[in-house]
PDB file of C-alpha atoms in Angstrom:
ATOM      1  CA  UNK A 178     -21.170 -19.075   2.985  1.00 63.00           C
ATOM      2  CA  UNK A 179     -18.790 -18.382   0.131  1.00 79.00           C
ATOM      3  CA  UNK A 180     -20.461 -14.568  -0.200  1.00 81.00           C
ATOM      4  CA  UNK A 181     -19.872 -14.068   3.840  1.00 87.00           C
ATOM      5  CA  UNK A 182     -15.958 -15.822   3.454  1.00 85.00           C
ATOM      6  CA  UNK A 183     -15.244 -12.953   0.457  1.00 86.00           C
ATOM      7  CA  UNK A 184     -16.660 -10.352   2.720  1.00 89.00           C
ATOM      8  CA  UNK A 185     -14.929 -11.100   5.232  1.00 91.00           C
ATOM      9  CA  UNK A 186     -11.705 -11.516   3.362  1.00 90.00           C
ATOM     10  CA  UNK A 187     -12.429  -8.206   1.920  1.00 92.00           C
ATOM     11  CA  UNK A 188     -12.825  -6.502   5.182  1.00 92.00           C
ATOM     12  CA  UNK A 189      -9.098  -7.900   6.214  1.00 93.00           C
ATOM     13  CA  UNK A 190      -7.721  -6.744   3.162  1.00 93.00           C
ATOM     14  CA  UNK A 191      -8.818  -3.646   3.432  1.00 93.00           C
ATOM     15  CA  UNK A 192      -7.520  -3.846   6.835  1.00 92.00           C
ATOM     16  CA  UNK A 193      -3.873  -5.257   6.206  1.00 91.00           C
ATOM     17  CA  UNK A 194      -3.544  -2.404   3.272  1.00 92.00           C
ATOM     18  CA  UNK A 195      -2.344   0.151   5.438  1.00 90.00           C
ATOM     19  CA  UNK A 196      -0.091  -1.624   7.813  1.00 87.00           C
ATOM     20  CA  UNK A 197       3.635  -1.879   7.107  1.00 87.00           C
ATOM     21  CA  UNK A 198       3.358   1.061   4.774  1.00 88.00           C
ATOM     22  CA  UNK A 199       6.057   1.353   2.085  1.00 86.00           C
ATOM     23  CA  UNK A 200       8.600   3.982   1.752  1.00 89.00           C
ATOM     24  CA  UNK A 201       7.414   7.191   0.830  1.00 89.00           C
ATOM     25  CA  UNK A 202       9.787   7.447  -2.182  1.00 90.00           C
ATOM     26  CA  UNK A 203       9.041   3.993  -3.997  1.00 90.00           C
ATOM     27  CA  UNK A 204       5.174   4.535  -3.276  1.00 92.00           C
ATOM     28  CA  UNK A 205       5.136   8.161  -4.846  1.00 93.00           C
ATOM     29  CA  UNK A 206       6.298   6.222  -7.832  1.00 94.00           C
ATOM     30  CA  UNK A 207       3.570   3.707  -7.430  1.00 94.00           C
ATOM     31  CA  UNK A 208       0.866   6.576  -7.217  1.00 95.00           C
ATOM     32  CA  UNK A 209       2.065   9.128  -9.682  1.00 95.00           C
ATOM     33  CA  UNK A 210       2.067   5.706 -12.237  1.00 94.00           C
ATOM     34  CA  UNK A 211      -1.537   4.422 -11.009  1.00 94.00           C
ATOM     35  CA  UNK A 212      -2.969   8.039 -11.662  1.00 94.00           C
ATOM     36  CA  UNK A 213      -1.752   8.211 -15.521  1.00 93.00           C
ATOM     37  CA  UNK A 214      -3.412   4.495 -15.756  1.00 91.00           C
ATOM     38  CA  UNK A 215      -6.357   4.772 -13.582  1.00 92.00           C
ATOM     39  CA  UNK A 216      -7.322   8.471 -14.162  1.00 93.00           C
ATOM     40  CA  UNK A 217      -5.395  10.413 -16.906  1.00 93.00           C
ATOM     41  CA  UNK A 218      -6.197   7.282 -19.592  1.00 91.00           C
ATOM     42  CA  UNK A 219      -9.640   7.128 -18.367  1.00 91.00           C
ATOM     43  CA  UNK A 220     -10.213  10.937 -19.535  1.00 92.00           C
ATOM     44  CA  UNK A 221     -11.034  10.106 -23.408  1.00 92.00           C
ATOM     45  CA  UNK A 222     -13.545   7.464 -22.632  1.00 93.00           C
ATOM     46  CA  UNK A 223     -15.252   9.377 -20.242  1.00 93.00           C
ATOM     47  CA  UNK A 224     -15.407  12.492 -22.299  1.00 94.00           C
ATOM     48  CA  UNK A 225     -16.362  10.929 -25.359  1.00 95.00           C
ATOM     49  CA  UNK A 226     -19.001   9.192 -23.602  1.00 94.00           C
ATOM     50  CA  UNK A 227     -20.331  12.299 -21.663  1.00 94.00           C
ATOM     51  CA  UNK A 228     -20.687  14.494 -24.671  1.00 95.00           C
ATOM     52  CA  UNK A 229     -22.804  12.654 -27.122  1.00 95.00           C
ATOM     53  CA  UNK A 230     -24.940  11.106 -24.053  1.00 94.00           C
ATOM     54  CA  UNK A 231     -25.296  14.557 -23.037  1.00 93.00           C
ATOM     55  CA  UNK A 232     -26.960  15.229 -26.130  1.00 94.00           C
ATOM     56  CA  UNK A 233     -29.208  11.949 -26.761  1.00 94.00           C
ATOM     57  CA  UNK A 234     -30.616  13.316 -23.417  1.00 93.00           C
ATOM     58  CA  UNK A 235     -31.452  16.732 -24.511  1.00 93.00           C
ATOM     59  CA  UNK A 236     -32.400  15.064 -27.823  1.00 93.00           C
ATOM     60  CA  UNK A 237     -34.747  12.629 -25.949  1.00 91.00           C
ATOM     61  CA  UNK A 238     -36.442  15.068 -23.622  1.00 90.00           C
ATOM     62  CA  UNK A 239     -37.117  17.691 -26.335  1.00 89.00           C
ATOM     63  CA  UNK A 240     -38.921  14.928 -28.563  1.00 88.00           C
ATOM     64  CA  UNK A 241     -40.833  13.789 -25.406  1.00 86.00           C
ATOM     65  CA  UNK A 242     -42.371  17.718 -24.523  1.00 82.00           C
ATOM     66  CA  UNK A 243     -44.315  17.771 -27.405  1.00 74.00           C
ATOM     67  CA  UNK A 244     -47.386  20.031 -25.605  1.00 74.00           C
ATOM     68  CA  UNK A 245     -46.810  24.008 -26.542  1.00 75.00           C
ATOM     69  CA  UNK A 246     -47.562  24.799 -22.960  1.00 77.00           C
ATOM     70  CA  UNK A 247     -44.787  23.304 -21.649  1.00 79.00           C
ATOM     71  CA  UNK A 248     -41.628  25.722 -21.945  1.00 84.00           C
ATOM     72  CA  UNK A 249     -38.470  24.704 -23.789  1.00 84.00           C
ATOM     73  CA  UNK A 250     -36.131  25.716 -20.977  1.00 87.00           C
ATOM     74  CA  UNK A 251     -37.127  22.708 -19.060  1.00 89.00           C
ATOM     75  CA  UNK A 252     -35.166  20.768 -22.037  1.00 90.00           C
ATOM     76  CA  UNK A 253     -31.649  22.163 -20.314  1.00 90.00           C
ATOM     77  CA  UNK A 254     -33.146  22.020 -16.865  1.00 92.00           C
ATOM     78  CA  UNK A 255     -34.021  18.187 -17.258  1.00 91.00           C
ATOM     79  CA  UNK A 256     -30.595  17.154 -19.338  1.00 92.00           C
ATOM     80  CA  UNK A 257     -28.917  19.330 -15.946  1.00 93.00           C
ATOM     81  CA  UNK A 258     -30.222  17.266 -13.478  1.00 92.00           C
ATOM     82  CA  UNK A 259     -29.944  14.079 -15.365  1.00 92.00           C
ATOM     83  CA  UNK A 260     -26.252  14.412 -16.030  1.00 94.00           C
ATOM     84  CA  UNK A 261     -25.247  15.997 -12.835  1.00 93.00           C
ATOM     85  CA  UNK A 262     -27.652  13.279 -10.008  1.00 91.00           C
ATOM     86  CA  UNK A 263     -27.247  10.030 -11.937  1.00 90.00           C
ATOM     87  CA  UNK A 264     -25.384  10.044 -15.275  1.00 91.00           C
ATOM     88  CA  UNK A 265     -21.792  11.549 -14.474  1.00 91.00           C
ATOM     89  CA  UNK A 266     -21.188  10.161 -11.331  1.00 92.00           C
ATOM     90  CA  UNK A 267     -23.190   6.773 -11.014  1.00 93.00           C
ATOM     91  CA  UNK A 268     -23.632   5.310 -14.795  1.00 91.00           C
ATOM     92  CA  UNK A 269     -20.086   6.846 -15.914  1.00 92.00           C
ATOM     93  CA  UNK A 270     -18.607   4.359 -12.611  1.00 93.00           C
ATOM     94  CA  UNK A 271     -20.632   1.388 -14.117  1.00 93.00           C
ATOM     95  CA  UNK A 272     -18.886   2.222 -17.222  1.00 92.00           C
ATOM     96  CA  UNK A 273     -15.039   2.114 -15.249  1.00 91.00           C
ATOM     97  CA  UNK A 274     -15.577  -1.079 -13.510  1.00 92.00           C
ATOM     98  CA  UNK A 275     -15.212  -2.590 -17.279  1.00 90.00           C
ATOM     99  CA  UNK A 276     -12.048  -0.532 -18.295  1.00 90.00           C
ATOM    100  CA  UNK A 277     -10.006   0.844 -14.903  1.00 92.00           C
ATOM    101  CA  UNK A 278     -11.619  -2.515 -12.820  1.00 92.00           C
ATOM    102  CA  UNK A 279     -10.825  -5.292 -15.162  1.00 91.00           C
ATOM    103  CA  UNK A 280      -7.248  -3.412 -15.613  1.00 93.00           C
ATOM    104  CA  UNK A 281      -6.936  -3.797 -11.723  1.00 94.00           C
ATOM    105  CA  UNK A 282      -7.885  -7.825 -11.695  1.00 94.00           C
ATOM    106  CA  UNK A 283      -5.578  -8.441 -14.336  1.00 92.00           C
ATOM    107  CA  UNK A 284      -2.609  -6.614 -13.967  1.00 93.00           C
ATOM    108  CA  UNK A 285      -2.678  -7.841  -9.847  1.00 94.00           C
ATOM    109  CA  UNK A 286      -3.902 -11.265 -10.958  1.00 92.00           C
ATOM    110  CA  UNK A 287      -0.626 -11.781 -13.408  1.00 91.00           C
ATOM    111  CA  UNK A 288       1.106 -10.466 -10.711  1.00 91.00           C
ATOM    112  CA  UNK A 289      -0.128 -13.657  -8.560  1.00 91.00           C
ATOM    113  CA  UNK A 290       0.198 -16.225 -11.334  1.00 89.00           C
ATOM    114  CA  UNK A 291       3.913 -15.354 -12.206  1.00 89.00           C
ATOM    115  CA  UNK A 292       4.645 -15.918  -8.454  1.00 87.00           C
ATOM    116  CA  UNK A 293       5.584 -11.742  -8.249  1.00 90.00           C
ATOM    117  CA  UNK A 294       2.867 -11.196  -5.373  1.00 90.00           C
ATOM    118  CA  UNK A 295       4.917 -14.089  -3.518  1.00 88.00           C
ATOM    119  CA  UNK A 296       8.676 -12.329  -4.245  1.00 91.00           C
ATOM    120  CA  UNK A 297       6.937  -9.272  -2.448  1.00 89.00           C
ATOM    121  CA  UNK A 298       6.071 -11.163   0.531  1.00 88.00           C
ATOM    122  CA  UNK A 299       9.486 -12.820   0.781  1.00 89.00           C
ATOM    123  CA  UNK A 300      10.954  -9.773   0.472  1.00 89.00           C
ATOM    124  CA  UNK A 301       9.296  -8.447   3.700  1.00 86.00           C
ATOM    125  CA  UNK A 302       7.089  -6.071   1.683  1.00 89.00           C
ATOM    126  CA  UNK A 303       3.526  -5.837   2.580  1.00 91.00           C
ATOM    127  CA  UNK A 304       2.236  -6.362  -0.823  1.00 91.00           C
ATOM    128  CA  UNK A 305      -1.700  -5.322   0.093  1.00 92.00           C
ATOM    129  CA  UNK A 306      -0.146  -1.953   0.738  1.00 92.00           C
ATOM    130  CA  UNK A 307       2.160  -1.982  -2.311  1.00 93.00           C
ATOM    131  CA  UNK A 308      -0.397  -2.851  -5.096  1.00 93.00           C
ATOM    132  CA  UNK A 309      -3.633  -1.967  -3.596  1.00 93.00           C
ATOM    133  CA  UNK A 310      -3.054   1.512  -1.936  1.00 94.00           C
ATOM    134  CA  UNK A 311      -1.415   3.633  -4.415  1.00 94.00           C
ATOM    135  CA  UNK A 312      -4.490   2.468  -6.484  1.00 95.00           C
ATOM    136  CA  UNK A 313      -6.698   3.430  -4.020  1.00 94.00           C
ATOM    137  CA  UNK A 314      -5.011   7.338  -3.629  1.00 94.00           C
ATOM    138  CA  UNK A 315      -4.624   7.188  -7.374  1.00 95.00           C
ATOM    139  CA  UNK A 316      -8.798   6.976  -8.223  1.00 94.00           C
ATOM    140  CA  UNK A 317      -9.041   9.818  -5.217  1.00 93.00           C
ATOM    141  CA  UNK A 318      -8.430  12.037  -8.101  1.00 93.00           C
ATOM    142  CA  UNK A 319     -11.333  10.120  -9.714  1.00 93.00           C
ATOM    143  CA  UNK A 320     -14.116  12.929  -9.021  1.00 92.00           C
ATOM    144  CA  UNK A 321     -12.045  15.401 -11.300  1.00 93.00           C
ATOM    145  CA  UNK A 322     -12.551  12.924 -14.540  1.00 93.00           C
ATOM    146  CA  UNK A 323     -16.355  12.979 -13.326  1.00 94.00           C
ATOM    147  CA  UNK A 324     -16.088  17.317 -12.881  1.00 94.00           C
ATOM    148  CA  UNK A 325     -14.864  17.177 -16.508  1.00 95.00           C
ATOM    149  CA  UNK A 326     -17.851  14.088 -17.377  1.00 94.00           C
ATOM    150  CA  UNK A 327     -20.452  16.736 -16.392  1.00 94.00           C
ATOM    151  CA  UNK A 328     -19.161  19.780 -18.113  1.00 95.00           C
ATOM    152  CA  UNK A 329     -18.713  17.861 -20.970  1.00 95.00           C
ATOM    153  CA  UNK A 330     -22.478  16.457 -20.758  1.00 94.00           C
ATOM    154  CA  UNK A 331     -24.131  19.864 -20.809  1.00 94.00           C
ATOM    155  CA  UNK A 332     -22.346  20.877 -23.312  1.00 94.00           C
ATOM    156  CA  UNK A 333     -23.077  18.055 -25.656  1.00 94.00           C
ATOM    157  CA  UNK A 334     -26.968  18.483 -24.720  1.00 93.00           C
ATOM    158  CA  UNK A 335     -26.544  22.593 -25.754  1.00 93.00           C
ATOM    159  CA  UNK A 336     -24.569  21.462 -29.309  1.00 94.00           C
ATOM    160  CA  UNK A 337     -27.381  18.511 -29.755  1.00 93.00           C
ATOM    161  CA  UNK A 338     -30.575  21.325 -28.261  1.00 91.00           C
ATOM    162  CA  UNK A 339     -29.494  24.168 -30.673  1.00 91.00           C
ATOM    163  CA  UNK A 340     -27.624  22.380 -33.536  1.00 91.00           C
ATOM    164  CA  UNK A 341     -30.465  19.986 -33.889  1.00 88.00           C
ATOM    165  CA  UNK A 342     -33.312  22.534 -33.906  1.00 86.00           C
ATOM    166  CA  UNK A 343     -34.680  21.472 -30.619  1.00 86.00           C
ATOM    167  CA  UNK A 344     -34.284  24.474 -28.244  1.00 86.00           C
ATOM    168  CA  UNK A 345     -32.604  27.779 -28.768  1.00 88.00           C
ATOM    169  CA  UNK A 346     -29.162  28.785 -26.883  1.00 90.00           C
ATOM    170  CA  UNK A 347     -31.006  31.067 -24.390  1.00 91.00           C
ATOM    171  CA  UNK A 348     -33.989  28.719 -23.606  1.00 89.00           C
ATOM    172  CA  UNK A 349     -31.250  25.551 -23.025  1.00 91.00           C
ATOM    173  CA  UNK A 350     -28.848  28.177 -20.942  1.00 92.00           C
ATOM    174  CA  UNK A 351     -32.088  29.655 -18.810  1.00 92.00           C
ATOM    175  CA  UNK A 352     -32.858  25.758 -17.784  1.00 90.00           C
ATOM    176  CA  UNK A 353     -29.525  25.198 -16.265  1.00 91.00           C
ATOM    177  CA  UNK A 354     -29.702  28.089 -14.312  1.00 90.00           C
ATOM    178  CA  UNK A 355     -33.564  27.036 -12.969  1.00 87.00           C
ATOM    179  CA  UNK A 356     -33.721  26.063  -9.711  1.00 87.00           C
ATOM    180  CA  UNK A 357     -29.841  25.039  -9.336  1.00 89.00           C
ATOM    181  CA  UNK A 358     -29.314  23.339  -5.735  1.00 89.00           C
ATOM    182  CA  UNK A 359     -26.007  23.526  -5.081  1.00 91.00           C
ATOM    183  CA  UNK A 360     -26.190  20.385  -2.928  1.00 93.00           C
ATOM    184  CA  UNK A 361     -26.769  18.096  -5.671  1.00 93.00           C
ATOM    185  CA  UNK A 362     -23.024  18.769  -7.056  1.00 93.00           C
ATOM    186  CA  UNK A 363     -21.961  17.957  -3.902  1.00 94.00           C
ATOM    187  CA  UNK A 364     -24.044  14.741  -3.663  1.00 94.00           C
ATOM    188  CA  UNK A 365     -22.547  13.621  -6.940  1.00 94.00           C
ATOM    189  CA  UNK A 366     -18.936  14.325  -5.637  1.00 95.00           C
ATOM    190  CA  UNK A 367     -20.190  12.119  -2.375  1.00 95.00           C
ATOM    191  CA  UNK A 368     -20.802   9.530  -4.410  1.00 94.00           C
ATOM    192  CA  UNK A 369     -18.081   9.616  -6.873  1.00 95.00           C
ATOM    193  CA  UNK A 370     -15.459   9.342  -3.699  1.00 94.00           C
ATOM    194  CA  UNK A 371     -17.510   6.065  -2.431  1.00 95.00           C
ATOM    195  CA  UNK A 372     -17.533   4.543  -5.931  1.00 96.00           C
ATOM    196  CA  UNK A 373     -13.679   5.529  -6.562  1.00 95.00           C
ATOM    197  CA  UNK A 374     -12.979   2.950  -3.464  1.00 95.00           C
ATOM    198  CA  UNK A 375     -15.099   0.345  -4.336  1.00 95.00           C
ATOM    199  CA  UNK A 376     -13.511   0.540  -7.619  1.00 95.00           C
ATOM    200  CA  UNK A 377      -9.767   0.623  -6.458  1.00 94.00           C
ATOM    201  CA  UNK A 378     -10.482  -2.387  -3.962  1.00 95.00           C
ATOM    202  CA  UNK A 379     -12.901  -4.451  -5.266  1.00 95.00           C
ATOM    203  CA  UNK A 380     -11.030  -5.452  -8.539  1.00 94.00           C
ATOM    204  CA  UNK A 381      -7.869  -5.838  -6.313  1.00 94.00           C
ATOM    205  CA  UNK A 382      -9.867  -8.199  -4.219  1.00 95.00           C
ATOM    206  CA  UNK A 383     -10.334 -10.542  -6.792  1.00 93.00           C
ATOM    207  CA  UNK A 384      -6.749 -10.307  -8.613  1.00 93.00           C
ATOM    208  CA  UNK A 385      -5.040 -10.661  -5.430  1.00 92.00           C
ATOM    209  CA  UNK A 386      -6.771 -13.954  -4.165  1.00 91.00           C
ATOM    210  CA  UNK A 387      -7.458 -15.247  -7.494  1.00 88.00           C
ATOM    211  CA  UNK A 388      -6.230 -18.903  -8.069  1.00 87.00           C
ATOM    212  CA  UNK A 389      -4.854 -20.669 -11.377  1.00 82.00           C
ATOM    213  CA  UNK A 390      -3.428 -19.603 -14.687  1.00 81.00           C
ATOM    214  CA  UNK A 391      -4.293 -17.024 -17.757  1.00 79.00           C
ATOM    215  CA  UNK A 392      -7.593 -18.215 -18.197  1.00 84.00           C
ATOM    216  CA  UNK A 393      -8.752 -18.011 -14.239  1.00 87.00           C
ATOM    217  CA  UNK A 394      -7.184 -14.426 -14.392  1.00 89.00           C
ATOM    218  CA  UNK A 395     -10.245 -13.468 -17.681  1.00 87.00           C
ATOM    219  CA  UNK A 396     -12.705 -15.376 -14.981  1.00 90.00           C
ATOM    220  CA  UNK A 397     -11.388 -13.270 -12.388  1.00 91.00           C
ATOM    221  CA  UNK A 398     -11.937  -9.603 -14.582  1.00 91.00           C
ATOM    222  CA  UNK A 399     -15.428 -10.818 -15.352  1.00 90.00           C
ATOM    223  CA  UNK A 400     -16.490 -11.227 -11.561  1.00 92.00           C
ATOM    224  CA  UNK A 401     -15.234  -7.904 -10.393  1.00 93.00           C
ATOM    225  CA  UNK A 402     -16.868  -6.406 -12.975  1.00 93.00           C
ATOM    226  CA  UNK A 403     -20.007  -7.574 -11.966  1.00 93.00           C
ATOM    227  CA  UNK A 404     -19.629  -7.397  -8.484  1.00 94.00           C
ATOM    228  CA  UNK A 405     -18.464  -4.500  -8.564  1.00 95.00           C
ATOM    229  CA  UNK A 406     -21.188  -3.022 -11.336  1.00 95.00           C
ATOM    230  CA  UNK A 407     -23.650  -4.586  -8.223  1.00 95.00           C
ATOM    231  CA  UNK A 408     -22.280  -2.960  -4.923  1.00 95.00           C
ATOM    232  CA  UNK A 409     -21.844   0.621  -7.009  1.00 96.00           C
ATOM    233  CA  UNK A 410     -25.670   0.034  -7.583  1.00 95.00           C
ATOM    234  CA  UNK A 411     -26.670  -0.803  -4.110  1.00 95.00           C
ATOM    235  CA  UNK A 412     -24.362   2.173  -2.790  1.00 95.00           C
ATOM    236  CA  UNK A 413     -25.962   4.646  -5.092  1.00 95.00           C
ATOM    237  CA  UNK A 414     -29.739   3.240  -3.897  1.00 95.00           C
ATOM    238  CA  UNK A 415     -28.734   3.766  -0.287  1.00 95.00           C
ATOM    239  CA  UNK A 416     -26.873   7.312  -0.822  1.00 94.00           C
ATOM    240  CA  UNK A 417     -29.057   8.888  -2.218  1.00 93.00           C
ATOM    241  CA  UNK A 418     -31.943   7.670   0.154  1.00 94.00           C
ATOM    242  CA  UNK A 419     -29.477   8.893   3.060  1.00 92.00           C
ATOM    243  CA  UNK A 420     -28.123  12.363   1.469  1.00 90.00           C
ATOM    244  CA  UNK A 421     -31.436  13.047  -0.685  1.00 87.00           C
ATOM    245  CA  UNK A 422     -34.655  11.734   0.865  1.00 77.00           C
TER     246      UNK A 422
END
């Protein structure tokens, strides 16, 4: 019952976010701030990460094809397809619940703990619509730190293929190029737009109806995390079986 209650709950929030909308020129304010939070500080983490992944993939699959028959450009074709169907868009959004989520949950949870969600209210401001949706038009931007995840990928696989001996700059080059569907970019940006939403509202969800003090707010970063580490999961599963299969 308590799973059906927070779904439900959920559902309303998501609901009451965009009624009573607040004025365009305080929420411009809200958004251009949640962008350099959510999406502009996410940009080192998710290139750092990209890059050297990037290359323990190419790194992986050359030490894995092992038979002479087998050409090397498949090394760049398999570290493409790996990066652009799975890695960048679905792992790298696993990897933001922990920072950009658990930022969400705490900075709206303090917000409800020091009484400031409650100010809001009596102030006549709809404070779903105040806290949650610049969030949520902030991470819309969130596919451009994933564009940047990808290119940065590839190019760590062709510094780990050619600096490490495992494929020359042609070979890794020629297996990028192999059978390129352009589709599958646009599958990953599909995705990437889902996941940016659950990750906006899901963390919100649980820092706006948390209850308690400083340590309930920690509780409260921990569950979104992991719910929302489990609904990106189950969304990927049923995307790609709907856009793919």
């Amino acid at each position: 019952m308590t799973y059906l209650h927070n779904i439900g709950a959920y559902s309303l929030m998501i609901v009451n976010m965009f009624r009573k909308p607040t004025k365009w020129s305080v929420m411009k304010t809200l958004i251009l701030k949640d962008i350099d939070d959510l999406v502009i500080g996410s940009l080192g983490i998710v290139a750092f990460i990209s890059f050297f992944v990037g290359g323990v993939i190419t790194i992986q699959t050359a030490l894995n094809i092992d038979n002479p028959l087998i050409p090397k450009y498949l090394i760049g074709f398999a570290t493409r397809q790996s990066i652009i169907l799975e890695f960048a868009p679905t792992f790298t959004s696993i990897i933001m619940a922990g920072k950009v989520g658990s930022f969400i949950t705490s900075s709206i949870g303090t917000m409800r703990v020091t009484e400031q969600i409650d100010a809001l209210e009596v102030m006549g401001i709809n404070s779903l619509n105040y806290l949650v949706f610049p969030k949520t038009v902030a991470l819309m931007l969130y596919p451009f730190v994933i564009a940047i995840g990808m290119f940065l990928g590839i190019l760590g696989g062709i510094a780990a293929g050619v600096f490490g001996g495992f494929t020359s700059l042609e070979d890794y080059i020629s297996g990028i190029q192999t059978d390129f569907i352009p589709f599958h970019v646009a599958y990953a940006f599909i995705k990437t737009f889902v996941f940016a939403f659950v990750l906006a509202t899901i963390p919100s969800f649980y820092g706006y109806y948390m209850k308690g003090g400083a340590l309930e707010v920690g509780k409260a970063s921990t569950t979104s995390f992991v719910w929302t580490s489990v609904v990106i999961i189950i969304l990927n599963y049923l995307l790609t079986q709907m856009l793919l299969s």
